[in-house]
């Protein structure tokens, strides 16, 4: 593959190939390993039309650890503010001959459209409520490192599923790896016909996380909601917030995950987020390793310097 746009259709072999590379990268970083030169002489552009802390910083760090020159486009001060379109922006950057563009955009499908207009590799860093492939891969790596496997585990994805690209990518990856996936949400925050996604659906959180191996919490994505439709934080926390009482329904060694950013006291109690069962910081750590692995995997498809000389 030249691009990473979606997790839909990724095979277990493809996913495990990336996770194996990421596992090695994570160990290399933990042992204070030196920068590598897999992407020496290559240029990576981070083009984020939506805000980000984890994804943008970790792509920058991953690119630099692999020897790439990394450029962070500041969209807020770019000519986008003068009305330049996504495609014109991308074509303009493409003319500068980058090797990889990492894109986040608020519109579902925008990153795939952009990939059709440029010559370089494109990585989807989140497009609307559609997909966030590297998040699902880092989540799978975190689970695999903590539990030794993904196949056969039951993972409850809880909260605002309707607006979540993280949920969609995780459903694809977890199903491909043989996990059992549950969606736990109020019916107003579920997509239509969720069973078609190959998941079990629960509108009662107490039942939804009963006996699970992993509880993955999602924040309310208010920026994607109709104003008349936004649930109150207090009510949401009462019924769907992860506190110690609800967590006691999961297996005693269940992992607590959250892709971030977290809204403490809304979808997750602060003490649960900081509990020893929480692997939220490990998820961030694995983010750098997975992004290194994805860049390394895509590097095999970049034209060689000899080819373009
Ligand atoms: N999980 C995630 O995508 O976080 P950021 O929005 O901070 O990148």
CSV table of C-alpha atoms and ligand atoms in Angstrom, one decimal:
chain,number,residue,atom,x,y,z
A,1,UNK,CA,0.0,0.0,0.0
A,2,UNK,CA,1.2,3.5,-0.8
A,3,UNK,CA,-1.2,5.3,1.5
A,4,UNK,CA,-2.8,4.5,4.9
A,5,UNK,CA,-6.3,5.9,4.6
A,6,UNK,CA,-8.6,3.5,6.4
A,7,UNK,CA,-8.5,0.3,8.5
A,8,UNK,CA,-11.4,-1.2,6.6
A,9,UNK,CA,-10.1,-4.1,4.6
A,10,UNK,CA,-6.7,-4.4,6.4
A,11,UNK,CA,-5.9,-8.1,6.9
A,12,UNK,CA,-4.7,-9.6,10.2
A,13,UNK,CA,-1.3,-10.2,8.4
A,14,UNK,CA,-1.0,-6.5,7.4
A,15,UNK,CA,-1.9,-5.3,10.9
A,16,UNK,CA,0.4,-7.8,12.6
A,17,UNK,CA,3.3,-6.8,10.3
A,18,UNK,CA,2.9,-3.2,11.4
A,19,UNK,CA,2.5,-4.2,15.1
A,20,UNK,CA,5.6,-6.3,14.9
A,21,UNK,CA,7.6,-3.4,13.5
A,22,UNK,CA,6.1,-1.1,16.2
A,23,UNK,CA,6.9,-3.6,19.0
A,24,UNK,CA,10.6,-3.4,17.9
A,25,UNK,CA,10.5,0.4,17.7
A,26,UNK,CA,8.9,0.7,21.1
A,27,UNK,CA,11.7,-1.5,22.7
A,28,UNK,CA,14.3,0.4,20.8
A,29,UNK,CA,13.1,3.7,22.2
A,30,UNK,CA,12.8,2.3,25.7
A,31,UNK,CA,16.4,1.2,25.5
A,32,UNK,CA,17.4,4.7,24.5
A,33,UNK,CA,18.2,3.5,21.0
A,34,UNK,CA,19.7,5.9,18.5
A,35,UNK,CA,17.8,7.6,15.7
A,36,UNK,CA,17.5,5.5,12.6
A,37,UNK,CA,18.0,6.5,9.0
A,38,UNK,CA,15.1,4.7,7.3
A,39,UNK,CA,13.7,8.1,6.1
A,40,UNK,CA,17.0,10.0,5.7
A,41,UNK,CA,16.6,12.5,2.9
A,42,UNK,CA,12.8,12.2,3.0
A,43,UNK,CA,10.4,15.0,3.8
A,44,UNK,CA,7.2,14.5,5.8
A,45,UNK,CA,4.6,17.3,6.1
A,46,UNK,CA,2.1,17.3,8.9
A,47,UNK,CA,-1.1,19.1,7.6
A,48,UNK,CA,-3.6,19.3,10.4
A,49,UNK,CA,-6.9,21.2,9.7
A,50,UNK,CA,-8.2,20.1,13.2
A,51,UNK,CA,-6.4,20.5,16.5
A,52,UNK,CA,-4.3,17.7,17.8
A,53,UNK,CA,-1.8,17.1,20.6
A,54,UNK,CA,-0.9,13.3,20.5
A,55,UNK,CA,-1.2,12.5,16.8
A,56,UNK,CA,0.7,15.5,15.4
A,57,UNK,CA,3.4,15.4,18.0
A,58,UNK,CA,4.0,11.7,17.7
A,59,UNK,CA,4.1,11.8,13.8
A,60,UNK,CA,6.7,14.6,14.2
A,61,UNK,CA,8.7,12.6,16.7
A,62,UNK,CA,8.3,9.3,14.7
A,63,UNK,CA,9.5,11.0,11.5
A,64,UNK,CA,12.5,12.6,13.2
A,65,UNK,CA,13.4,9.3,14.9
A,66,UNK,CA,13.6,7.8,11.4
A,67,UNK,CA,15.7,10.6,10.1
A,68,UNK,CA,13.1,12.4,8.0
A,69,UNK,CA,12.9,16.2,7.7
A,70,UNK,CA,9.5,17.1,9.2
A,71,UNK,CA,7.5,20.2,8.5
A,72,UNK,CA,4.5,21.1,10.5
A,73,UNK,CA,2.1,23.3,8.4
A,74,UNK,CA,0.4,25.9,10.6
A,75,UNK,CA,-3.0,25.8,8.9
A,76,UNK,CA,-4.2,28.7,11.1
A,77,UNK,CA,-1.6,31.0,9.4
A,78,UNK,CA,-1.7,29.4,6.0
A,79,UNK,CA,-3.5,30.6,2.9
A,80,UNK,CA,-6.5,28.4,3.9
A,81,UNK,CA,-7.6,31.4,5.9
A,82,UNK,CA,-7.7,33.4,2.7
A,83,UNK,CA,-10.1,30.9,1.1
A,84,UNK,CA,-7.7,28.4,-0.5
A,85,UNK,CA,-9.3,25.0,-0.7
A,86,UNK,CA,-8.1,21.7,0.7
A,87,UNK,CA,-7.2,20.4,-2.7
A,88,UNK,CA,-5.4,23.6,-3.8
A,89,UNK,CA,-3.4,23.5,-0.6
A,90,UNK,CA,-2.5,19.9,-1.1
A,91,UNK,CA,-1.5,20.4,-4.8
A,92,UNK,CA,0.6,23.4,-3.8
A,93,UNK,CA,2.4,21.4,-1.1
A,94,UNK,CA,2.8,18.4,-3.5
A,95,UNK,CA,4.6,20.7,-6.0
A,96,UNK,CA,7.3,21.1,-3.4
A,97,UNK,CA,7.9,17.3,-3.7
A,98,UNK,CA,7.3,15.9,-0.2
A,99,UNK,CA,7.5,12.2,0.3
A,100,UNK,CA,4.7,11.8,2.8
A,101,UNK,CA,1.8,14.0,3.9
A,102,UNK,CA,0.0,13.3,7.2
A,103,UNK,CA,-3.5,14.8,7.1
A,104,UNK,CA,-6.2,15.5,9.6
A,105,UNK,CA,-9.4,17.1,8.4
A,106,UNK,CA,-12.9,17.6,9.8
A,107,UNK,CA,-14.7,16.1,6.7
A,108,UNK,CA,-15.0,12.4,6.3
A,109,UNK,CA,-13.4,11.3,3.0
A,110,UNK,CA,-11.3,14.5,2.7
A,111,UNK,CA,-8.0,12.6,3.2
A,112,UNK,CA,-8.8,10.0,0.6
A,113,UNK,CA,-9.8,12.7,-1.9
A,114,UNK,CA,-6.5,14.5,-1.2
A,115,UNK,CA,-4.6,11.3,-1.8
A,116,UNK,CA,-6.0,11.2,-5.3
A,117,UNK,CA,-4.5,14.6,-6.1
A,118,UNK,CA,-0.9,14.2,-5.0
A,119,UNK,CA,2.1,12.0,-5.9
A,120,UNK,CA,3.4,11.3,-2.4
A,121,UNK,CA,2.2,8.9,0.2
A,122,UNK,CA,-0.7,10.1,2.4
A,123,UNK,CA,-1.6,9.0,5.9
A,124,UNK,CA,-5.0,9.7,7.4
A,125,UNK,CA,-4.5,11.2,10.9
A,126,UNK,CA,-8.3,11.4,11.3
A,127,UNK,CA,-11.1,12.5,8.9
A,128,UNK,CA,-14.3,13.6,10.5
A,129,UNK,CA,-16.2,10.8,12.1
A,130,UNK,CA,-14.8,8.3,9.6
A,131,UNK,CA,-11.4,6.8,10.4
A,132,UNK,CA,-8.3,7.3,12.5
A,133,UNK,CA,-6.1,4.3,11.4
A,134,UNK,CA,-3.0,4.9,13.5
A,135,UNK,CA,-5.0,5.3,16.7
A,136,UNK,CA,-6.6,1.9,16.2
A,137,UNK,CA,-3.1,0.3,15.5
A,138,UNK,CA,-1.6,1.9,18.6
A,139,UNK,CA,-4.6,0.7,20.6
A,140,UNK,CA,-4.1,-2.9,19.3
A,141,UNK,CA,-0.4,-2.7,20.1
A,142,UNK,CA,-1.1,-1.5,23.6
A,143,UNK,CA,-3.6,-4.4,24.2
A,144,UNK,CA,-1.2,-6.9,22.7
A,145,UNK,CA,1.7,-5.9,24.8
A,146,UNK,CA,-0.4,-5.8,28.0
A,147,UNK,CA,-2.4,-9.0,27.4
A,148,UNK,CA,-0.1,-11.0,25.1
A,149,UNK,CA,-2.8,-11.3,22.4
A,150,UNK,CA,-5.8,-9.6,20.9
A,151,UNK,CA,-7.7,-12.6,19.6
A,152,UNK,CA,-10.4,-13.9,21.8
A,153,UNK,CA,-10.5,-10.9,24.1
A,154,UNK,CA,-13.7,-9.0,24.6
A,155,UNK,CA,-13.3,-5.2,24.2
A,156,UNK,CA,-16.1,-2.8,25.1
A,157,UNK,CA,-15.9,0.6,23.2
A,158,UNK,CA,-18.0,3.0,25.3
A,159,UNK,CA,-19.4,6.5,24.9
A,160,UNK,CA,-20.0,8.6,21.8
A,161,UNK,CA,-19.7,6.0,19.1
A,162,UNK,CA,-21.7,7.9,16.6
A,163,UNK,CA,-19.2,10.7,16.1
A,164,UNK,CA,-16.1,8.6,16.7
A,165,UNK,CA,-13.5,7.8,14.0
A,166,UNK,CA,-11.5,6.0,16.7
A,167,UNK,CA,-14.4,3.6,17.2
A,168,UNK,CA,-14.8,2.9,13.5
A,169,UNK,CA,-11.1,2.2,13.0
A,170,UNK,CA,-10.9,0.1,16.2
A,171,UNK,CA,-13.9,-2.0,15.2
A,172,UNK,CA,-12.1,-2.8,11.9
A,173,UNK,CA,-8.8,-3.7,13.5
A,174,UNK,CA,-10.1,-5.6,16.5
A,175,UNK,CA,-12.5,-7.6,14.3
A,176,UNK,CA,-9.6,-8.4,11.9
A,177,UNK,CA,-7.5,-9.6,14.8
A,178,UNK,CA,-10.2,-11.9,16.2
A,179,UNK,CA,-11.4,-9.9,19.2
A,180,UNK,CA,-15.1,-9.7,20.2
A,181,UNK,CA,-16.2,-6.1,20.1
A,182,UNK,CA,-19.0,-4.5,22.1
A,183,UNK,CA,-20.4,-1.0,21.6
A,184,UNK,CA,-21.8,0.6,24.7
A,185,UNK,CA,-23.7,3.9,24.3
A,186,UNK,CA,-27.1,5.6,24.6
A,187,UNK,CA,-29.1,4.9,21.5
A,188,UNK,CA,-28.8,8.5,20.4
A,189,UNK,CA,-25.0,8.1,20.2
A,190,UNK,CA,-25.0,4.9,18.2
A,191,UNK,CA,-24.7,4.8,14.4
A,192,UNK,CA,-27.7,3.3,12.5
A,193,UNK,CA,-27.8,-0.5,12.4
A,194,UNK,CA,-24.6,-0.9,14.4
A,195,UNK,CA,-24.9,-4.7,14.3
A,196,UNK,CA,-23.9,-4.6,10.6
A,197,UNK,CA,-20.4,-3.6,11.9
A,198,UNK,CA,-19.9,-7.1,13.4
A,199,UNK,CA,-20.3,-6.0,17.0
A,200,UNK,CA,-22.7,-6.6,20.0
A,201,UNK,CA,-24.6,-3.5,21.1
A,202,UNK,CA,-25.5,-2.5,24.6
A,203,UNK,CA,-27.4,0.6,25.8
A,204,UNK,CA,-26.9,-0.3,29.5
A,205,UNK,CA,-23.2,0.3,30.5
A,206,UNK,CA,-23.5,-2.1,33.5
A,207,UNK,CA,-24.4,-5.0,31.2
A,208,UNK,CA,-22.1,-3.8,28.4
A,209,UNK,CA,-18.9,-4.0,30.4
A,210,UNK,CA,-19.8,-7.1,32.3
A,211,UNK,CA,-16.9,-9.6,32.1
A,212,UNK,CA,-14.9,-7.7,29.5
A,213,UNK,CA,-11.1,-7.7,29.1
A,214,UNK,CA,-10.7,-4.1,27.9
A,215,UNK,CA,-12.8,-1.0,28.5
A,216,UNK,CA,-12.1,1.7,25.9
A,217,UNK,CA,-13.7,5.0,26.7
A,218,UNK,CA,-14.5,7.8,24.2
A,219,UNK,CA,-15.2,11.4,24.9
A,220,UNK,CA,-18.4,13.2,23.9
A,221,UNK,CA,-17.4,14.9,20.6
A,222,UNK,CA,-19.4,18.0,21.1
A,223,UNK,CA,-17.8,19.7,18.1
A,224,UNK,CA,-19.6,17.2,15.8
A,225,UNK,CA,-23.0,17.4,17.5
A,226,UNK,CA,-26.1,19.3,16.7
A,227,UNK,CA,-26.5,21.9,19.6
A,228,UNK,CA,-30.0,20.6,20.4
A,229,UNK,CA,-28.7,17.1,20.9
A,230,UNK,CA,-25.8,17.5,23.3
A,231,UNK,CA,-26.3,15.4,26.5
A,232,UNK,CA,-25.5,17.1,29.9
A,233,UNK,CA,-22.2,16.1,31.3
A,234,UNK,CA,-23.7,15.1,34.7
A,235,UNK,CA,-26.4,12.9,33.2
A,236,UNK,CA,-23.9,11.3,30.8
A,237,UNK,CA,-21.4,10.5,33.6
A,238,UNK,CA,-24.2,9.0,35.8
A,239,UNK,CA,-25.2,6.5,33.1
A,240,UNK,CA,-22.1,6.1,30.9
A,241,UNK,CA,-19.2,7.5,32.8
A,242,UNK,CA,-16.6,4.9,33.8
A,243,UNK,CA,-16.3,5.0,37.6
A,244,UNK,CA,-15.0,2.3,40.0
A,245,UNK,CA,-18.4,0.9,40.6
A,246,UNK,CA,-19.1,0.2,36.9
A,247,UNK,CA,-15.5,-0.9,36.3
A,248,UNK,CA,-15.9,-3.6,39.0
A,249,UNK,CA,-18.3,-5.3,36.5
A,250,UNK,CA,-15.3,-5.9,34.1
A,251,UNK,CA,-12.8,-8.7,34.6
A,252,UNK,CA,-10.5,-7.9,37.6
A,253,UNK,CA,-7.5,-7.5,35.3
A,254,UNK,CA,-9.4,-5.5,32.7
A,255,UNK,CA,-7.5,-2.7,31.0
A,256,UNK,CA,-8.8,0.9,30.9
A,257,UNK,CA,-8.1,2.7,27.7
A,258,UNK,CA,-8.9,6.2,26.3
A,259,UNK,CA,-7.5,7.6,23.0
A,260,UNK,CA,-7.5,11.2,24.5
A,261,UNK,CA,-8.2,14.0,24.9
A,262,UNK,CA,-10.0,13.0,28.1
A,263,UNK,CA,-12.8,14.9,29.7
A,264,UNK,CA,-12.3,13.8,33.3
A,265,UNK,CA,-15.6,13.6,35.2
A,266,UNK,CA,-17.7,13.3,32.0
A,267,UNK,CA,-16.8,9.9,30.3
A,268,UNK,CA,-14.3,8.8,32.9
A,269,UNK,CA,-13.7,9.4,36.6
A,270,UNK,CA,-10.4,11.0,37.3
A,271,UNK,CA,-9.3,8.3,39.7
A,272,UNK,CA,-10.1,5.6,37.1
A,273,UNK,CA,-8.0,7.4,34.5
A,274,UNK,CA,-5.1,7.5,36.9
A,275,UNK,CA,-5.6,4.0,38.3
A,276,UNK,CA,-3.0,1.2,37.9
A,277,UNK,CA,-5.4,-0.6,35.4
A,278,UNK,CA,-5.3,2.4,33.1
A,279,UNK,CA,-3.0,2.1,30.1
A,280,UNK,CA,-3.7,5.5,28.8
A,281,UNK,CA,-0.1,6.7,29.0
A,282,UNK,CA,1.1,3.4,27.4
A,283,UNK,CA,-1.3,4.3,24.5
A,284,UNK,CA,0.5,7.6,24.0
A,285,UNK,CA,3.9,5.9,24.2
A,286,UNK,CA,2.8,3.3,21.6
A,287,UNK,CA,1.6,6.1,19.4
A,288,UNK,CA,5.2,7.1,18.5
A,289,UNK,CA,6.2,3.4,17.9
A,290,UNK,CA,3.2,2.7,15.7
A,291,UNK,CA,3.7,5.9,13.6
A,292,UNK,CA,7.3,4.9,13.2
A,293,UNK,CA,6.2,1.5,12.0
A,294,UNK,CA,3.6,2.9,9.6
A,295,UNK,CA,6.2,5.3,8.1
A,296,UNK,CA,8.7,2.5,7.8
A,297,UNK,CA,6.2,0.2,6.1
A,298,UNK,CA,5.2,3.0,3.6
A,299,UNK,CA,8.9,3.8,3.0
A,300,UNK,CA,9.2,0.6,1.0
A,301,UNK,CA,6.7,2.2,-1.5
A,302,UNK,CA,8.5,5.6,-1.9
A,303,UNK,CA,10.3,6.0,-5.1
A,304,UNK,CA,14.0,5.4,-4.6
A,305,UNK,CA,16.4,8.3,-5.1
A,306,UNK,CA,17.9,6.5,-8.0
A,307,UNK,CA,14.5,6.1,-9.7
A,308,UNK,CA,13.8,9.9,-9.6
A,309,UNK,CA,17.4,11.0,-10.4
B,1,LIG,N1,-6.2,10.5,20.1
B,1,LIG,C1,-6.0,11.6,19.3
B,1,LIG,O1,-6.1,11.6,18.1
B,1,LIG,O2,-5.5,12.7,20.0
B,1,LIG,P1,-5.2,14.1,19.4
B,1,LIG,O3,-6.5,14.7,18.9
B,1,LIG,O4,-4.6,14.9,20.5
B,1,LIG,O5,-4.2,13.9,18.3
